[in-house]
XYZ file of C-alpha atoms in Angstrom:
544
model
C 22.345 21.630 -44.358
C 20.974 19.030 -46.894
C 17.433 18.476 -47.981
C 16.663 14.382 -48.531
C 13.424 11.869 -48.484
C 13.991 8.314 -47.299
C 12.239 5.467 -46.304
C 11.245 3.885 -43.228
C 8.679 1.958 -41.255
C 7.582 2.729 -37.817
C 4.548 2.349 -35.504
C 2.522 5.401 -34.460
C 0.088 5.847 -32.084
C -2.703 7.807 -33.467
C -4.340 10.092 -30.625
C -7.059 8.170 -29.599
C -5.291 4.722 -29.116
C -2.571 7.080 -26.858
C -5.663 8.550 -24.954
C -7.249 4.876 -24.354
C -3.494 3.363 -22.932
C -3.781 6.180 -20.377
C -6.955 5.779 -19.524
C -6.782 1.751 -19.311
C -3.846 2.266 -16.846
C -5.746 4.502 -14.525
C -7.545 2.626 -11.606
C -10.830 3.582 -10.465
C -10.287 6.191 -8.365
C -7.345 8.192 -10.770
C -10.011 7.592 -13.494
C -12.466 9.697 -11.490
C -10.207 12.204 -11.186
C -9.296 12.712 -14.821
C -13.154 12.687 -15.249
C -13.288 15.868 -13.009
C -10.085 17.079 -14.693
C -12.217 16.742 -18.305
C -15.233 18.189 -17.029
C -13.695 21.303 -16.187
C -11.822 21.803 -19.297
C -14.711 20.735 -21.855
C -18.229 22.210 -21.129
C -19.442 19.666 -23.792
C -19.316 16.827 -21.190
C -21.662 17.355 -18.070
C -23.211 15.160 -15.737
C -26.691 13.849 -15.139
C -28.745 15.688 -13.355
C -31.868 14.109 -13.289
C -32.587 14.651 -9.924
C -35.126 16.472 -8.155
C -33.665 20.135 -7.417
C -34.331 19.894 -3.986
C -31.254 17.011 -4.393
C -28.842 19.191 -6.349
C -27.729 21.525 -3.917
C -24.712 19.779 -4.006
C -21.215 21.036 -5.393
C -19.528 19.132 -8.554
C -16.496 17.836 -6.558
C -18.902 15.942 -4.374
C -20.440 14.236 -7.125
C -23.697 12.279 -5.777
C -25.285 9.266 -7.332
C -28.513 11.302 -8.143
C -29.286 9.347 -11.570
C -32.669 7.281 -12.236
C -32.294 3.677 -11.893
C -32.172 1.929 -15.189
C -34.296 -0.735 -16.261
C -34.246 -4.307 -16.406
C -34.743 -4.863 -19.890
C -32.927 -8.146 -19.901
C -34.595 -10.622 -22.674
C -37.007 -13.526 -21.803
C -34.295 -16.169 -22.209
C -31.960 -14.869 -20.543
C -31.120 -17.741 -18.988
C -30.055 -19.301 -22.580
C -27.691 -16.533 -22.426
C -23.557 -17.271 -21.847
C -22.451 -15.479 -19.126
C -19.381 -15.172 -21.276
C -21.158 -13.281 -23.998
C -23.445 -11.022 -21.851
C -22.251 -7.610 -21.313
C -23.121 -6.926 -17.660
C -22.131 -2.718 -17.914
C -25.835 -1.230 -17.755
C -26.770 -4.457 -15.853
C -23.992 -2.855 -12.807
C -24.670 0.522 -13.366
C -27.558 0.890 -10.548
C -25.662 2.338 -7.009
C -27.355 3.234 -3.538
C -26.922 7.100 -3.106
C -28.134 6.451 0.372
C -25.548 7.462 2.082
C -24.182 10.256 -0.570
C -27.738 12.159 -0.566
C -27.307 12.669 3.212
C -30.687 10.415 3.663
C -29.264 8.597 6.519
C -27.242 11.262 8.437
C -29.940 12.148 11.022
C -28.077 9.409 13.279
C -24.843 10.427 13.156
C -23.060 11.613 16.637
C -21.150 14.643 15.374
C -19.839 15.493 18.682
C -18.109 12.260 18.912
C -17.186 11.660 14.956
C -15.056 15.523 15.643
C -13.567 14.169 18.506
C -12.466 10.853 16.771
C -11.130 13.015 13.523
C -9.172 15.541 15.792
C -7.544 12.948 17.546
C -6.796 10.292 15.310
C -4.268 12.149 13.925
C -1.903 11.942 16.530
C -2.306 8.628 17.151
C 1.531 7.457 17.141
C 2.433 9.769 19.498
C -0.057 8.828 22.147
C 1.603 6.178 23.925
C 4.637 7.778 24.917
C 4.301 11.661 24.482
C 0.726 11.951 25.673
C -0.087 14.706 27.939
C -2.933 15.792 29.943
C -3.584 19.345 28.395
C -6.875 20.989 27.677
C -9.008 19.297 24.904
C -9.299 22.543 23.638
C -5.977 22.868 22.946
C -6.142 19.529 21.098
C -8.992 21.221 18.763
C -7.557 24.744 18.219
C -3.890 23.105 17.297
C -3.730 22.837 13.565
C -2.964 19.429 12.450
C -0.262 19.666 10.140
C 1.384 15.860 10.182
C -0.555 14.852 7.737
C 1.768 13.778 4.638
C 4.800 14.551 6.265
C 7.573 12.506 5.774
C 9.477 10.715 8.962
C 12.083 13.353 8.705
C 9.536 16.136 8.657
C 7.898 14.848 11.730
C 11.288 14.148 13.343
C 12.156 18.052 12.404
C 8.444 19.368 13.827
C 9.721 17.762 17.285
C 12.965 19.685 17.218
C 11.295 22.708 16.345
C 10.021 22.203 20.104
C 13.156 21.065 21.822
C 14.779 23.095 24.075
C 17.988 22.161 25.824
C 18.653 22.504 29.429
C 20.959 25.584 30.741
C 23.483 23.121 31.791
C 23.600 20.965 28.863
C 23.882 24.429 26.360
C 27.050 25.686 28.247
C 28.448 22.331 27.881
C 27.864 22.991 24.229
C 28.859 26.420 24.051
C 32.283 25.515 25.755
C 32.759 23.254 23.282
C 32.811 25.928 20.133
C 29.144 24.965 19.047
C 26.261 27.402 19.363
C 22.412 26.103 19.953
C 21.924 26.894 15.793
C 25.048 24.730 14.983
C 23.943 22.051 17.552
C 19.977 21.939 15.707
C 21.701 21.354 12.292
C 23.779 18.411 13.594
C 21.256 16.695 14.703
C 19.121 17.617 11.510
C 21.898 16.015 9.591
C 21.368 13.307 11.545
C 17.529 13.039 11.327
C 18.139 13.531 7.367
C 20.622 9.780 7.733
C 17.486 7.584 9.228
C 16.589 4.674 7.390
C 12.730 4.207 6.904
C 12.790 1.780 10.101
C 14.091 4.433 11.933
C 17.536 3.678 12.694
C 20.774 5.386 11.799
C 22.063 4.155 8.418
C 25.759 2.609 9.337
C 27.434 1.683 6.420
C 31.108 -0.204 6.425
C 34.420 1.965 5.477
C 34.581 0.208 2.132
C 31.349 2.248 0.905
C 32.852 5.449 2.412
C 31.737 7.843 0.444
C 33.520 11.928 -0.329
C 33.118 13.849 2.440
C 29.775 15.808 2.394
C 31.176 19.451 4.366
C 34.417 20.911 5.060
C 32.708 20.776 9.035
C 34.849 18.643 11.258
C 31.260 18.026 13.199
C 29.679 16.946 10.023
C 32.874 14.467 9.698
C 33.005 13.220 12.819
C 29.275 12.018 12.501
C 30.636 10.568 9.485
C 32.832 8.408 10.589
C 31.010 7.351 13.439
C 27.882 7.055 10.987
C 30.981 4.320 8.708
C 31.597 2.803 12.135
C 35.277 4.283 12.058
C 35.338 5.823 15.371
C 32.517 4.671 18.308
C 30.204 6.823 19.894
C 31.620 7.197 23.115
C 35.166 8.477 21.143
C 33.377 11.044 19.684
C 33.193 15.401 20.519
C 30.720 16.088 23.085
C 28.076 17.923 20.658
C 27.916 15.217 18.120
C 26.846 12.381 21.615
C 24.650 14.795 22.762
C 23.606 15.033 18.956
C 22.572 11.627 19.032
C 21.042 11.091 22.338
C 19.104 14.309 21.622
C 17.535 12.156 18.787
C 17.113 9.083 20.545
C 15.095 11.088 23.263
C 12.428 11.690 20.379
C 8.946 9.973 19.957
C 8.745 7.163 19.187
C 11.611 5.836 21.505
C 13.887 3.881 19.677
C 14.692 6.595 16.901
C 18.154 7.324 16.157
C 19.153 3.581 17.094
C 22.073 2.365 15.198
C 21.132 -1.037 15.398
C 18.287 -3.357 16.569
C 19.825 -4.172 20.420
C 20.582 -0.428 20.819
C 16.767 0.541 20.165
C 15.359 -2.369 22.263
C 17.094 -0.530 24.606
C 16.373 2.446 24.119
C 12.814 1.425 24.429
C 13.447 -0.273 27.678
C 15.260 2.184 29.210
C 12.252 4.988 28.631
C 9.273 2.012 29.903
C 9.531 2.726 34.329
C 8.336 -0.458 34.860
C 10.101 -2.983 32.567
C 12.090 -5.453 34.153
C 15.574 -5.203 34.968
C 16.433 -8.785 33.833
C 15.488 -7.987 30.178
C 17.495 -4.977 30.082
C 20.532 -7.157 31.626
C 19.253 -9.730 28.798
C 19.803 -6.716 26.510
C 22.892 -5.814 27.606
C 25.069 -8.491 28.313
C 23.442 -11.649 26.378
C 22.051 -10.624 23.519
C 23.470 -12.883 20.931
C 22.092 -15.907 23.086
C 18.925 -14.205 22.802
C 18.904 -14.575 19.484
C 19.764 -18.324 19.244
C 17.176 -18.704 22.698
C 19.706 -20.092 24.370
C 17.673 -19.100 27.656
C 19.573 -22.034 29.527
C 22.833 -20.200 29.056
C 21.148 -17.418 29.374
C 20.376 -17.856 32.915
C 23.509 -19.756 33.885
C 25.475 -16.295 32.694
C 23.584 -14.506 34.455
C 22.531 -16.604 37.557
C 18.916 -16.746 37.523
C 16.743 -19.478 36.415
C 15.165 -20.446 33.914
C 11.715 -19.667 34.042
C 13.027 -16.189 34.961
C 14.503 -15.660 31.689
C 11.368 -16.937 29.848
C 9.548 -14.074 31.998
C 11.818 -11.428 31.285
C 11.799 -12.547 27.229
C 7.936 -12.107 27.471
C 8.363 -8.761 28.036
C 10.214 -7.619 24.866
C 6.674 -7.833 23.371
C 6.230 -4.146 24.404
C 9.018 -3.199 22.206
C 8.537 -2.435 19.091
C 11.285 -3.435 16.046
C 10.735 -0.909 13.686
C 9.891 2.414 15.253
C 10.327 4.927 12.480
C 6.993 2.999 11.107
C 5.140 4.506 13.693
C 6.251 8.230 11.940
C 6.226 6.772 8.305
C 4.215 8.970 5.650
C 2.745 5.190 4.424
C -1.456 5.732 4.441
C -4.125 3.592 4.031
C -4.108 1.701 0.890
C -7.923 3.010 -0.770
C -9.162 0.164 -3.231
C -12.463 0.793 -5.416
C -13.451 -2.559 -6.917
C -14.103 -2.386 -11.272
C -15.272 -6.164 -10.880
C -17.693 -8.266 -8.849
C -18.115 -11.680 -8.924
C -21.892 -12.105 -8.723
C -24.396 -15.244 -8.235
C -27.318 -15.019 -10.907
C -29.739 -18.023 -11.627
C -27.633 -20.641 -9.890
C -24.594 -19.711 -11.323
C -21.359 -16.831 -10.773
C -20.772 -14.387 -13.132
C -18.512 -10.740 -13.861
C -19.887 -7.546 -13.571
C -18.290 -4.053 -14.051
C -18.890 -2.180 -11.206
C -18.577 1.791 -12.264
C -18.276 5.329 -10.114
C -21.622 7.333 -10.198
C -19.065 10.174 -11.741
C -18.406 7.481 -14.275
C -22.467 6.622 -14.824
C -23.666 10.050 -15.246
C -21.476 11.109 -17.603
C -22.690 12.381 -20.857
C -22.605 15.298 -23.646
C -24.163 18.597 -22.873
C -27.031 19.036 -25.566
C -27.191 22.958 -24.751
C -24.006 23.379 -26.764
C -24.666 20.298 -28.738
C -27.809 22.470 -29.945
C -25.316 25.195 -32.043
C -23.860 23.009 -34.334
C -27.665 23.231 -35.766
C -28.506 26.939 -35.087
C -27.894 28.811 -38.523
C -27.756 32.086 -36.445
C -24.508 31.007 -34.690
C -20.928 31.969 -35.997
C -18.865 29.753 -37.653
C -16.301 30.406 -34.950
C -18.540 28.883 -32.452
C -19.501 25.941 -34.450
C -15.893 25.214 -34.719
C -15.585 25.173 -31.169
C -18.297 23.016 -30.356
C -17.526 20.568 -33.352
C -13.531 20.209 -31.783
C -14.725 19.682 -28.340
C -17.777 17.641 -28.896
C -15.511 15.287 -31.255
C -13.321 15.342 -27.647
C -16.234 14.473 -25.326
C -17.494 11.582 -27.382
C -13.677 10.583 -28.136
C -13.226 10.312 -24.142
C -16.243 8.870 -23.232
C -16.341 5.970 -25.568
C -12.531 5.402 -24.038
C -13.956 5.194 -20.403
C -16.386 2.393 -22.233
C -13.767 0.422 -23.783
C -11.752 0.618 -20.390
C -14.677 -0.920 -18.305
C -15.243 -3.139 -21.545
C -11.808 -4.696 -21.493
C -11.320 -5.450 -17.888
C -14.403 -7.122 -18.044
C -13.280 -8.914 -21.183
C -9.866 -9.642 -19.030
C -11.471 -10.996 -15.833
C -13.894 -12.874 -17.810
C -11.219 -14.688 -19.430
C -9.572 -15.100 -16.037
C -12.571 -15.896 -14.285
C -12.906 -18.931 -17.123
C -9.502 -20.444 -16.331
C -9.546 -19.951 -12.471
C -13.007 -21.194 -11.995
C -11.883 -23.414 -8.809
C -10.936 -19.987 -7.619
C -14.017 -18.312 -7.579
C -15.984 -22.081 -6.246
C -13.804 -23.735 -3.642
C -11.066 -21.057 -2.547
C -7.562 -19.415 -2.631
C -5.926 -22.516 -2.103
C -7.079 -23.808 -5.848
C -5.723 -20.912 -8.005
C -3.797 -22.554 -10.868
C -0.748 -21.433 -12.593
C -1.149 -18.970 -15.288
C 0.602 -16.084 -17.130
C -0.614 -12.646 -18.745
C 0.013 -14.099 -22.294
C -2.614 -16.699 -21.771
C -5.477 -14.457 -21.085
C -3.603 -12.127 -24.074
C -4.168 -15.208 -26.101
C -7.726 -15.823 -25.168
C -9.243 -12.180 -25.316
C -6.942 -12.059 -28.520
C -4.986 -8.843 -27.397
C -1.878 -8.237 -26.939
C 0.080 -9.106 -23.486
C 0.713 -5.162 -22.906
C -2.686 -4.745 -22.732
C -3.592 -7.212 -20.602
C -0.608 -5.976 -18.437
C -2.503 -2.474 -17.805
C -5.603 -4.124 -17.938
C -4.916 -5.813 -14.498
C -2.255 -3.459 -12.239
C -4.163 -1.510 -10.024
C -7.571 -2.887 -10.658
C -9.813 -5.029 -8.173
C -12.166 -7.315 -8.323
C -14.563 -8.282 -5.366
C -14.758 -12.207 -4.796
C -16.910 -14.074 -2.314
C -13.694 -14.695 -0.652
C -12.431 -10.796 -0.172
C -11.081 -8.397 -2.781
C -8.249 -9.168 -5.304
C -5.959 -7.508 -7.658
C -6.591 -9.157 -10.810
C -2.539 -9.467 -11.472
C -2.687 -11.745 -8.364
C -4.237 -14.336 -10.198
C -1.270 -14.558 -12.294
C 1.342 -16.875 -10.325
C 3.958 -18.994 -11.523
C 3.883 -23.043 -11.248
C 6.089 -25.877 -9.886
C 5.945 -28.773 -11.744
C 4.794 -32.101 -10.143
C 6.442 -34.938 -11.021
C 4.308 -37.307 -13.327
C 2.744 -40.616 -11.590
C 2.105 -42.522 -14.679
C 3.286 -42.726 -18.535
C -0.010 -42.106 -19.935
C -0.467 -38.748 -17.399
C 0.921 -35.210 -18.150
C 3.013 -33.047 -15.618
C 0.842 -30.657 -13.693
C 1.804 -27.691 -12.686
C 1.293 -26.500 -8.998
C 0.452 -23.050 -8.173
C 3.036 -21.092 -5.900
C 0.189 -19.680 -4.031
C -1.409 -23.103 -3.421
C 2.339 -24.138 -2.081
C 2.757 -20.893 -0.004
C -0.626 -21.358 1.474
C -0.011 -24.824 2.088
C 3.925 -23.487 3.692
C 1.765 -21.410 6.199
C -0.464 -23.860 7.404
C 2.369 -25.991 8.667
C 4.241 -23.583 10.443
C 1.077 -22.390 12.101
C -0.058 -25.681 12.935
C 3.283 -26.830 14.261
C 4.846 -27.516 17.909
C 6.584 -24.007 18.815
C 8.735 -26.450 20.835
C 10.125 -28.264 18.143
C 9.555 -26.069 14.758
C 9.172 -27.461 11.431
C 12.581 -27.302 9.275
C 12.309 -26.789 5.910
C 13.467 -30.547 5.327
C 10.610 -31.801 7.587
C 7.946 -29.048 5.754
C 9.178 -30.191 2.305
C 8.159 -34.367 3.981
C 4.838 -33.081 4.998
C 3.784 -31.325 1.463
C 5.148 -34.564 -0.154
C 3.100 -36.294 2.269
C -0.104 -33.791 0.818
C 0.704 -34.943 -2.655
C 2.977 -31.463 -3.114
C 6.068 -32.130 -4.481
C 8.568 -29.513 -4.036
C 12.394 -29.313 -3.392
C 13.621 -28.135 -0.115
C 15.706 -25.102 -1.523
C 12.404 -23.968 -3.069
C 10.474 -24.339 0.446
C 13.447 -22.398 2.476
C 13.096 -19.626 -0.702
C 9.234 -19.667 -0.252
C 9.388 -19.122 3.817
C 11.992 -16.537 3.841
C 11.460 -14.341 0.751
C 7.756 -14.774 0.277
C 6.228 -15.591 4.022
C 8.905 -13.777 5.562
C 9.265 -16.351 8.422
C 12.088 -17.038 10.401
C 13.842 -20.438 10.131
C 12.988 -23.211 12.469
C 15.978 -22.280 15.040
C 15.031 -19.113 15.431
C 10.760 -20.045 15.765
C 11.563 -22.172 18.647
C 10.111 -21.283 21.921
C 11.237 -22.820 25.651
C 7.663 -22.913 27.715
């Protein structure tokens, strides 16, 4: 062991700068959630209760707005002011505790709002594993999908299979019990993709072999298209169609014809044509070649057009319907305002996030003399904490206001005439404007929201790279054109265009040249299929 001193230089992060990073990256709603975290671990931080106490009866984690409205205290001239340099924070921090208070719940139909919640739920199933059972059953069933993964939901429904006698002494005479026929086709629920279809992967990316369980091999090899379906053991088919039979039809598919039929086979009424369609023509189908459609299989025309129609029932990606994918919640920390003639920024903050403020109970013992030195210790570390972490939930809301101003300032066609006007620009150019640096710009922007006259935006959306135009005269510069102006601009033409005779990228890229957009045709084709996620113009046509 040796004892030395050296030299060196490095960048810390003193505690406070680490505490505001975390905080900056939080969006609104994780940020009210670390507030409730802090409150219960510091009782020098409390909220406003300035209520009356008849509107207090109200636990913590519900948090109502129940703070006095601040005053306008604006100055005379305010209309001197620069929107630029007015700090709109108290100006935003009024809210409506209408609805929170429970002013406005005399109206509400609880008998029907239970009945919506209870059944909502189960909403993918309904379609095709709806049953006419007591509603009572529906209410005293614990709902317990909520959260679960595809593969949880997919194990939930084999919980509840049970095989016919016939079909388990098929099984049984074939060396594999009702236990060891559940955990094949486990192992296959655990191989579904996220659309719902069984992962088959070519022999080149075979992998070592998982079990020592010919079973577990066979599905395998079938799963590495070695060996079909119909070549394989008796329990691992009945494995598979097992699956298949679950909700949502089309589950267990090992490719996209195979779960269109699926689904067609389980609809009694679908026509027989587009199952034939299915079975026999399906690469035709895909190039809609409906006249050779028909010829092959000796109907007309119009009858394959029909039939076609009717694949609108079926649904491409099934295992969506199971996915554990919820509702995106966005809270807004930005509004874009009108004032005096003229649009503006304003923080919008949480009433957890307005009524925050230090507890002046405990504040009171740092100047008792009769209290211990122990406990003004304790108050002194955690009061230094409660100011520390407030005045870091201020500088957040301070410097995505400072960011969107700044972005709000360069995008101003934006805000005035639209989407289709945003202008190229990159994170280092607000970082240069705000004079901060890009990483904080970066966090300043993911995950938060600002609410436009023309819907609600994540500020990193307004960041979008540029094509250059080319330049029409010496003395002019090269513009830049926003990809979002050219991708809005892709989309209008392909909705506006004749299904009969689609739009191909060469004939798009004419038409934005045509619009003063100048833009190669391998960008166009890289716009539509990576970025609209449209088809090309072969596969958009339609035969009416």
């Amino acid at each position: 062991m040796q004892l030395g001193t050296s030299q060196r230089l490095e960048q810390t992060l003193s505690p406070q700068l680490r505490q505001f990073v975390a905080i900056l990256q939080k969006n609104s709603l994780e940020l009210d959630t670390a507030i409730k975290e802090e409150l219960e671990s510091n009782p020098l931080l409390e909220l406003d209760d300035s209520a009356p106490i008849e509107e207090r009866e109200v636990h913590d984690d519900e948090l109502p707005d129940s703070g006095a409205e601040l005053k306008d205290e604006r100055p005379d001239n305010y209309d001197d002011y620069d929107s630029a340099d007015y700090s709109s924070l108290e100006d935003s921090a009024v809210g409506d505790s209408r609805l929170l208070d429970g002013s406005d719940g005399e109206d509400i139909n609880y008998e029907q709002y239970l009945k919506d919640g209870s059944m909502n739920e189960d909403a993918p199933f309904k379609d095709l594993n709806a049953s006419g059972g007591d509603a009572d059953d529906e209410w005293d069933r614990p709902i317990k999908d909520n959260g679960k993964s595809l593969q949880d939901k997919l194990r939930d429904q084999l919980l509840l299979w049970s095989g016919t006698r016939e079909q388990l002494e098929q099984l049984l005479q074939s060396n594999c019990s009702e236990k060891k026929f559940r955990s094949l086709v486990e192992y296959l629920i655990d191989s579904l993709d996220e659309n719902g279809f069984l992962q088959v992967v070519s022999s080149d990316e075979l992998p070592v072999r998982p079990s020592n369980d010919p079973l577990i091999n066979e599905i395998e090899s079938m799963l590495h298209d070695e060996i079909s379906l119909e070549d394989c053991s008796l329990p691992v088919r009945e494995a598979v169609h097992v699956l298949q039979g679950f909700n949502p039809r089309g589950i267990g598919a090992r490719n996209q014809r195979e779960c269109f039929l699926i689904q067609a086979y389980a609809i009694p009424d679908f026509p027989p044509l587009g199952i034939q369609i299915l079975e026999k023509c399906y690469e035709d189908l895909l190039a809609l070649r409906y006249a050779k459609i028909g010829k092959a299989l000796g109907v007309a025309t119009d009858d394959v057009q029909r039939a076609v129609a009717s694949f609108a029932r079926l649904n491409p990606h099934p295992g969506f319907q199971l996915s554990n994918s919820r509702e995106h919640m966005v809270s807004p920390d930005l509004k874009i305002v009108e004032r005096h003639g003229r649009r503006e920024v304003e923080s919008i903050r949480s009433p957890i996030q307005k009524r925050l403020r230090i507890n002046q109970t405990y504040q009171a013992i740092l100047t008792d003399k009769n209290a211990s030195k122990a406990d003004r210790d304790y108050v002194k570390d955690h009061l230094k904490k409660a100011t520390e972490f407030i005045k870091t939930i201020d500088d957040r809301s301070s410097t995505i206001e400072k960011v969107m101003r700044a972005i709000f300032a360069r995008q101003k066609d934006f805000f005035t005439k639209g989407p289709a006007f945003l202008k190229p620009m990159v994170q280092q150019d607000i970082a240069d404007d705000i004079k901060r640096d890009v990483s904080t710009v970066n966090r300043s922007v993911n995950g938060k929201y600002v609410d436009t006259p023309y819907g609600i935006f994540e500020l990193k959306q307004f960041f979008t790279s540029g094509v250059k135009q080319a330049v029409q005269s010496e003395s002019s510069e090269a513009e830049s054109l926003s990809s979002a102006t050219i991708l809005d601009a892709i989309k209008k033409l392909i909705d506006a265009e004749d299904k009969k005779k689609p739009l191909s990228d060469q004939a798009i890229t004419d038409k934005l040249m045509e619009q003063g957009i100048q833009v190669a045709r391998r960008t166009v084709a890289k716009y539509r299929e990576n970025e609209l996620h449209i088809l090309p113009a072969s596969k958009r046509k339609q035969v009416i």
